[in-house]
Amino acid sequence: MIKFLDLKAVNDTHREELIAACTRVIDSGWYIGGEELRTFEQAFASYCGTQHCVGVANGLDALVLVIRAWKELGYLAEGDEVLVPSNTYIASILAISENGLIPVLVEPDPATFNICPVNAAAAITQKTKMILPVHLYGRLADMPKIMELAQRHRLLVLEDSAQAHGASLHGKKAGSWGDASGFSFYPGKNLGALGDAGAVTTNDEKLAATIRALGNYGSHQKYKNIYRGVNSRLDEIQAACLSVKLKSLDGQTEHRKLIAELYGKEIINPAISLPAHDGSDGHVWHVYTVLSEHRDALQAHLTERGVQTLIHYPIPPHLQQAYAEFSEQSLPIATQIHDRILSLPIGPALSLDDARAVAAACNSFQPVAL
């Protein structure tokens, strides 16, 4: 079986360094809020091109805490509207509703799967205070147009960069475009921890300090609590492991690009639509997604031929029980994407020979005529 993503093989390439990093933390006797965290935060901020990075417990908390901090600072208030793509993973929307704000679902560009700036502009009302673009599948949203739109309407911009570590556009990386950005280091991400982990990047010193306090029980100083905060901290072992893996992120991204290029050239089945990509931007290919009207049959065919695939994501947010209030909305682009999308194997441990086998399996698929 060609695995969708072989995490054991990925981490085996760092095995000795990861063991050394964990041993260093264990031997230090300091496990929360120490030198390993500071080292990683500085390195990741520098990597993204921002002044600040704040480690948190996971990617959802990264988004939640940014919005919460903006509320504490008086920039947002309950009932404010936030523009968010209609085809994102539900975490992007959970962060909005968790803070008492109103998600406004915006249809994506069907070519890129990212939020469409034209549709976003049409959705702006007097209550709109923020845009949450999601860099879905490893490709940056159209940030120049989104930032221009935000500046024109005085909107905050929070990037959801959970799938876009190292992605860039015009030489500027994910996490450095908006007012702030949330990252996930879930093990399957391009930069993955050995458990849950996340971070916020920003150039706003006051915002960074507020987020750090909120994630530490609302405290800047021990036993002095200025907010009703939460416990959301990136621990020393995860920070140490992320520092190890950050060093090889760009090299692993280059391998992902080789696989994506191979798929683009070798998958020629007309029943499968490939991602529209000309190589001109810094797509990091967190996942390689194709579309097919015969998605379920294609997935079954690939499984029979020893190729593991995943669906990102089978149910759009507006059809989830958690957001039943959106169920009557007409969102045909999002619905079509979720009905047809299929993710092929890609990752730093996937060999080019296995990628060619995946392409051959795709080309052998023949949908049954209805």
Coordinates of C-alpha atoms in Angstrom, one line a residue:
M1 CA 0.0 0.0 0.0
I2 CA 1.3 3.5 -0.9
K3 CA 0.4 5.5 2.2
F4 CA -1.2 8.9 1.9
L5 CA 1.4 10.2 4.3
D6 CA 4.0 8.0 6.2
L7 CA 4.6 10.0 9.3
K8 CA 6.9 7.3 10.8
A9 CA 9.1 7.5 7.7
V10 CA 9.1 11.3 7.8
N11 CA 10.2 11.4 11.4
D12 CA 12.7 8.7 11.0
T13 CA 14.8 11.1 8.9
H14 CA 15.1 13.3 12.0
R15 CA 15.3 10.4 14.5
E16 CA 18.6 11.0 16.2
E17 CA 18.2 14.8 16.3
L18 CA 14.7 14.4 17.8
I19 CA 15.9 12.0 20.4
A20 CA 18.7 14.4 21.3
A21 CA 16.3 17.3 21.5
C22 CA 13.9 15.4 23.8
T23 CA 16.8 14.2 26.0
R24 CA 18.0 17.8 26.3
V25 CA 14.6 18.9 27.5
I26 CA 14.2 16.0 29.9
D27 CA 17.7 16.6 31.4
S28 CA 17.0 20.3 31.7
G29 CA 14.3 19.9 34.3
W30 CA 12.4 22.8 32.6
Y31 CA 9.3 21.7 30.6
I32 CA 7.1 24.8 30.1
G33 CA 8.0 28.3 28.9
G34 CA 11.8 27.8 28.7
E35 CA 14.7 28.3 26.4
E36 CA 13.5 25.8 23.8
L37 CA 10.2 27.7 23.3
R38 CA 12.1 31.0 23.0
T39 CA 14.5 29.6 20.5
F40 CA 11.7 28.1 18.3
E41 CA 9.6 31.3 18.5
Q42 CA 12.5 33.4 17.4
A43 CA 13.4 31.0 14.6
F44 CA 9.9 30.7 13.3
A45 CA 9.2 34.4 13.4
S46 CA 12.4 34.9 11.4
Y47 CA 11.4 32.2 8.9
C48 CA 8.0 33.8 8.3
G49 CA 9.3 37.3 8.2
T50 CA 7.6 38.7 11.3
Q51 CA 8.7 40.3 14.5
H52 CA 6.8 38.1 16.9
C53 CA 5.8 34.4 17.3
V54 CA 3.8 33.1 20.2
G55 CA 3.6 29.4 20.7
V56 CA 0.2 28.0 21.7
A57 CA -1.2 24.5 22.3
N58 CA -2.7 23.9 18.8
G59 CA -3.8 25.6 15.6
L60 CA -7.4 26.2 16.7
D61 CA -6.2 28.0 19.8
A62 CA -4.0 30.1 17.6
L63 CA -7.0 31.5 15.8
V64 CA -9.2 31.7 18.8
L65 CA -6.7 33.6 20.9
V66 CA -6.0 36.2 18.1
I67 CA -9.7 37.0 17.9
R68 CA -10.0 37.0 21.7
A69 CA -7.1 39.3 22.0
W70 CA -8.6 41.7 19.5
K71 CA -11.7 41.7 21.6
E72 CA -9.8 42.5 24.7
L73 CA -8.0 45.3 22.9
G74 CA -11.3 46.8 21.8
Y75 CA -10.8 46.1 18.1
L76 CA -13.6 43.6 17.8
A77 CA -16.9 43.0 19.7
E78 CA -19.5 40.3 19.9
G79 CA -21.8 40.3 16.9
D80 CA -19.2 41.6 14.5
E81 CA -19.1 39.8 11.1
V82 CA -16.1 37.9 9.8
L83 CA -15.6 36.9 6.2
V84 CA -14.4 33.3 5.9
P85 CA -14.3 30.8 3.0
S86 CA -17.3 28.5 2.7
N87 CA -15.1 25.4 1.9
T88 CA -12.6 25.6 4.7
Y89 CA -12.0 23.1 7.5
I90 CA -14.5 23.8 10.3
A91 CA -11.7 25.0 12.7
S92 CA -11.6 28.3 10.8
I93 CA -15.3 28.9 11.6
L94 CA -15.2 27.5 15.1
A95 CA -12.6 30.2 16.0
I96 CA -15.1 32.9 15.0
S97 CA -18.2 31.6 16.7
E98 CA -16.2 30.6 19.8
N99 CA -15.6 34.4 20.3
G100 CA -19.2 35.4 19.7
L101 CA -18.6 36.8 16.3
I102 CA -20.7 36.0 13.2
P103 CA -19.1 33.9 10.4
V104 CA -20.1 35.0 6.9
L105 CA -19.4 32.2 4.4
V106 CA -17.8 33.4 1.2
E107 CA -17.6 31.2 -1.9
P108 CA -14.1 30.4 -3.1
D109 CA -12.3 30.8 -6.4
P110 CA -13.0 27.4 -8.1
A111 CA -9.6 27.4 -9.7
T112 CA -7.6 27.9 -6.5
F113 CA -10.0 26.7 -3.8
N114 CA -9.2 29.9 -1.8
I115 CA -11.5 32.7 -0.8
C116 CA -12.5 34.8 -3.8
P117 CA -11.7 38.6 -3.3
V118 CA -14.7 39.6 -5.5
N119 CA -17.1 37.5 -3.6
A120 CA -15.6 38.8 -0.3
A121 CA -16.1 42.4 -1.4
A122 CA -19.7 41.7 -2.2
A123 CA -20.3 40.2 1.3
I124 CA -19.0 43.3 3.2
T125 CA -21.6 45.1 5.4
Q126 CA -21.5 47.7 8.0
K127 CA -21.0 44.9 10.6
T128 CA -18.0 43.4 8.8
K129 CA -14.8 43.9 10.9
M130 CA -12.5 41.1 9.8
I131 CA -11.4 38.8 7.0
L132 CA -10.1 35.3 7.7
P133 CA -8.5 34.0 4.5
V134 CA -7.5 30.3 4.6
H135 CA -4.4 29.3 2.6
L136 CA -6.0 26.0 1.7
Y137 CA -3.9 22.9 0.7
G138 CA -0.7 24.9 0.9
R139 CA -1.4 27.7 -1.6
L140 CA -1.6 31.4 -0.5
A141 CA -4.9 33.1 -1.0
D142 CA -4.8 36.2 -3.2
M143 CA -3.4 38.3 -0.4
P144 CA -2.6 41.5 -2.4
K145 CA -6.2 41.9 -3.3
I146 CA -7.4 40.8 0.2
M147 CA -5.1 43.3 1.9
E148 CA -6.2 46.1 -0.5
L149 CA -9.9 45.2 0.3
A150 CA -9.1 45.2 4.0
Q151 CA -7.4 48.5 3.9
R152 CA -10.2 50.1 1.9
H153 CA -12.8 49.0 4.5
R154 CA -10.6 49.1 7.6
L155 CA -10.9 45.4 8.3
L156 CA -8.6 43.2 10.3
V157 CA -6.9 40.3 8.5
L158 CA -6.2 37.0 10.3
E159 CA -4.5 34.5 8.0
D160 CA -5.3 30.8 8.7
S161 CA -1.9 29.4 7.7
A162 CA -2.4 25.9 9.2
Q163 CA -1.7 24.3 5.9
A164 CA 0.8 26.8 4.4
H165 CA 4.1 26.7 6.3
G166 CA 6.6 28.4 4.0
A167 CA 4.1 29.2 1.3
S168 CA 4.8 32.5 -0.4
L169 CA 3.5 35.0 -2.9
H170 CA 5.7 37.7 -4.5
G171 CA 8.4 36.6 -2.1
K172 CA 6.3 37.2 1.0
K173 CA 5.5 34.2 3.2
A174 CA 2.3 33.0 4.8
G175 CA 2.0 34.5 8.3
S176 CA 3.4 37.9 7.3
W177 CA 0.7 39.3 5.1
G178 CA -2.1 40.0 7.6
D179 CA -2.4 41.6 11.0
A180 CA -1.8 38.2 12.5
S181 CA -1.7 34.6 11.4
G182 CA -2.5 31.2 13.1
F183 CA -0.4 28.1 12.4
S184 CA -1.0 24.5 13.3
F185 CA 1.8 22.0 13.9
Y186 CA -0.4 19.0 14.0
P187 CA 1.8 16.0 13.1
G188 CA 0.5 15.7 9.5
K189 CA 1.3 19.3 8.6
N190 CA 4.3 20.3 6.5
L191 CA 5.9 21.4 9.7
G192 CA 4.5 18.9 12.1
A193 CA 5.2 18.4 15.8
L194 CA 5.1 15.0 17.7
G195 CA 1.7 15.9 19.0
D196 CA -0.6 19.0 19.1
A197 CA 1.1 22.4 18.8
G198 CA 0.4 25.8 17.2
A199 CA 1.6 29.4 17.0
V200 CA 0.6 32.9 16.2
T201 CA 2.8 35.3 14.1
T202 CA 2.4 39.0 14.0
N203 CA 4.2 42.3 13.8
D204 CA 2.0 43.8 16.5
E205 CA 3.9 43.8 19.8
K206 CA 0.8 44.6 21.9
L207 CA -1.2 41.8 20.2
A208 CA 1.6 39.3 20.8
A209 CA 1.8 40.2 24.5
T210 CA -2.0 40.0 24.9
I211 CA -2.1 36.5 23.3
R212 CA 0.8 35.3 25.4
A213 CA -1.1 36.4 28.6
L214 CA -4.4 35.0 27.5
G215 CA -2.8 31.6 26.8
N216 CA -1.2 31.7 30.3
Y217 CA -4.4 31.9 32.4
G218 CA -4.7 35.6 31.5
S219 CA -1.5 36.4 33.3
H220 CA 1.6 38.5 32.3
Q221 CA 3.1 37.8 35.7
K222 CA 2.6 34.8 37.9
Y223 CA -0.5 35.1 40.2
K224 CA -1.5 38.4 38.6
N225 CA -4.4 37.8 36.2
I226 CA -5.6 40.7 34.1
Y227 CA -7.8 38.5 31.8
R228 CA -10.0 35.5 32.2
G229 CA -7.6 33.5 30.2
V230 CA -7.0 29.8 29.3
N231 CA -4.2 27.3 29.4
S232 CA -2.8 27.2 25.8
R233 CA 1.0 26.9 25.7
L234 CA 3.5 25.3 23.4
D235 CA 5.6 23.0 25.7
E236 CA 9.4 22.6 25.6
I237 CA 9.6 19.2 24.0
Q238 CA 7.3 20.1 21.1
A239 CA 9.2 23.4 20.6
A240 CA 12.5 21.5 20.6
C241 CA 11.3 19.0 18.1
L242 CA 9.9 21.8 15.9
S243 CA 13.3 23.5 15.9
V244 CA 14.8 20.3 14.6
K245 CA 12.3 19.9 11.8
L246 CA 12.2 23.6 10.8
K247 CA 15.7 23.3 9.5
S248 CA 14.7 20.8 6.8
L249 CA 11.3 22.3 5.9
D250 CA 12.4 24.0 2.7
G251 CA 14.1 20.9 1.4
Q252 CA 11.0 18.8 2.1
T253 CA 8.9 21.4 0.4
E254 CA 11.1 21.1 -2.7
H255 CA 10.4 17.4 -2.8
R256 CA 6.7 18.0 -2.5
K257 CA 7.0 20.3 -5.5
L258 CA 8.7 17.6 -7.5
I259 CA 5.8 15.2 -6.8
A260 CA 3.2 17.8 -7.7
E261 CA 5.1 18.5 -11.0
L262 CA 5.2 14.8 -11.7
Y263 CA 1.4 14.4 -11.1
G264 CA 0.7 17.5 -13.3
K265 CA 2.6 16.0 -16.2
E266 CA 1.7 12.3 -15.9
I267 CA -1.9 12.2 -14.8
I268 CA -3.8 12.5 -18.1
N269 CA -7.1 10.9 -17.3
P270 CA -9.9 13.2 -18.5
A271 CA -12.1 12.0 -15.7
I272 CA -9.7 13.7 -13.2
S273 CA -9.3 17.5 -13.0
L274 CA -5.9 18.5 -11.7
P275 CA -5.1 21.7 -9.6
A276 CA -4.8 24.8 -11.7
H277 CA -1.2 25.8 -11.1
D278 CA 1.4 27.3 -13.4
G279 CA 4.3 27.2 -10.9
S280 CA 4.5 30.9 -10.6
D281 CA 3.7 31.1 -6.8
G282 CA 5.1 29.5 -3.7
H283 CA 2.6 26.7 -3.3
V284 CA 3.9 24.2 -0.7
W285 CA 1.5 21.3 -1.5
H286 CA 0.3 20.4 1.9
V287 CA -2.1 18.1 0.0
Y288 CA -2.5 17.4 -3.7
T289 CA -6.2 17.6 -4.4
V290 CA -7.9 16.6 -7.6
L291 CA -11.6 16.8 -8.6
S292 CA -13.7 14.1 -10.2
E293 CA -17.4 13.7 -10.8
H294 CA -16.8 10.1 -10.0
R295 CA -14.8 10.8 -6.8
D296 CA -16.1 7.8 -4.7
A297 CA -15.5 5.3 -7.6
L298 CA -12.0 6.8 -8.2
Q299 CA -11.1 6.4 -4.5
A300 CA -12.3 2.8 -4.5
H301 CA -10.3 2.2 -7.7
L302 CA -7.1 3.6 -6.2
T303 CA -7.6 1.6 -3.0
E304 CA -7.9 -1.6 -5.0
R305 CA -4.6 -0.7 -6.6
G306 CA -2.8 -0.1 -3.3
V307 CA -3.0 3.7 -3.2
Q308 CA -4.3 5.4 0.0
T309 CA -6.2 8.6 -0.5
L310 CA -8.1 11.0 1.7
I311 CA -11.0 13.5 1.2
H312 CA -10.4 17.0 2.4
Y313 CA -13.2 17.5 3.3
P314 CA -16.3 15.3 2.7
I315 CA -18.9 17.7 4.3
P316 CA -18.9 21.5 3.8
P317 CA -19.2 23.6 7.0
H318 CA -22.7 24.9 6.1
L319 CA -24.0 21.3 6.1
Q320 CA -22.5 20.3 9.4
Q321 CA -24.9 19.7 12.3
A322 CA -22.8 22.1 14.4
Y323 CA -23.8 25.0 12.0
A324 CA -27.4 24.0 11.2
E325 CA -28.3 27.7 10.9
F326 CA -26.3 27.8 7.7
S327 CA -28.0 24.8 6.1
E328 CA -30.4 26.7 3.9
Q329 CA -27.6 28.9 2.4
S330 CA -26.9 28.3 -1.3
L331 CA -23.2 27.7 -1.6
P332 CA -22.9 25.7 -4.9
I333 CA -19.1 26.1 -5.4
A334 CA -18.3 24.9 -1.9
T335 CA -20.8 22.0 -2.2
Q336 CA -19.4 20.9 -5.6
I337 CA -15.8 21.0 -4.3
H338 CA -16.6 18.9 -1.2
D339 CA -18.5 16.4 -3.4
R340 CA -15.7 16.0 -5.9
I341 CA -12.4 16.5 -4.2
L342 CA -9.9 13.8 -3.5
S343 CA -6.3 14.1 -2.1
L344 CA -3.6 12.0 -3.5
P345 CA -0.5 10.8 -1.6
I346 CA 2.2 13.5 -1.3
G347 CA 4.9 14.2 1.3
P348 CA 8.7 14.2 1.9
A349 CA 8.8 10.4 2.4
L350 CA 7.0 9.5 -0.9
S351 CA 9.4 8.4 -3.6
L352 CA 9.1 9.6 -7.1
D353 CA 8.7 5.9 -8.2
D354 CA 5.7 5.6 -5.9
A355 CA 4.3 8.9 -7.2
R356 CA 4.6 7.5 -10.8
A357 CA 2.6 4.4 -9.6
V358 CA -0.1 6.7 -8.2
A359 CA -0.3 8.5 -11.5
A360 CA -0.5 5.2 -13.4
A361 CA -3.3 4.1 -11.1
C362 CA -5.2 7.3 -11.8
N363 CA -4.8 6.9 -15.5
S364 CA -6.2 3.3 -15.4
F365 CA -9.4 4.5 -13.9
Q366 CA -12.4 4.2 -16.2
P367 CA -15.7 5.6 -14.8
V368 CA -18.7 3.5 -15.4
A369 CA -21.2 5.3 -17.7
L370 CA -24.6 6.0 -16.0

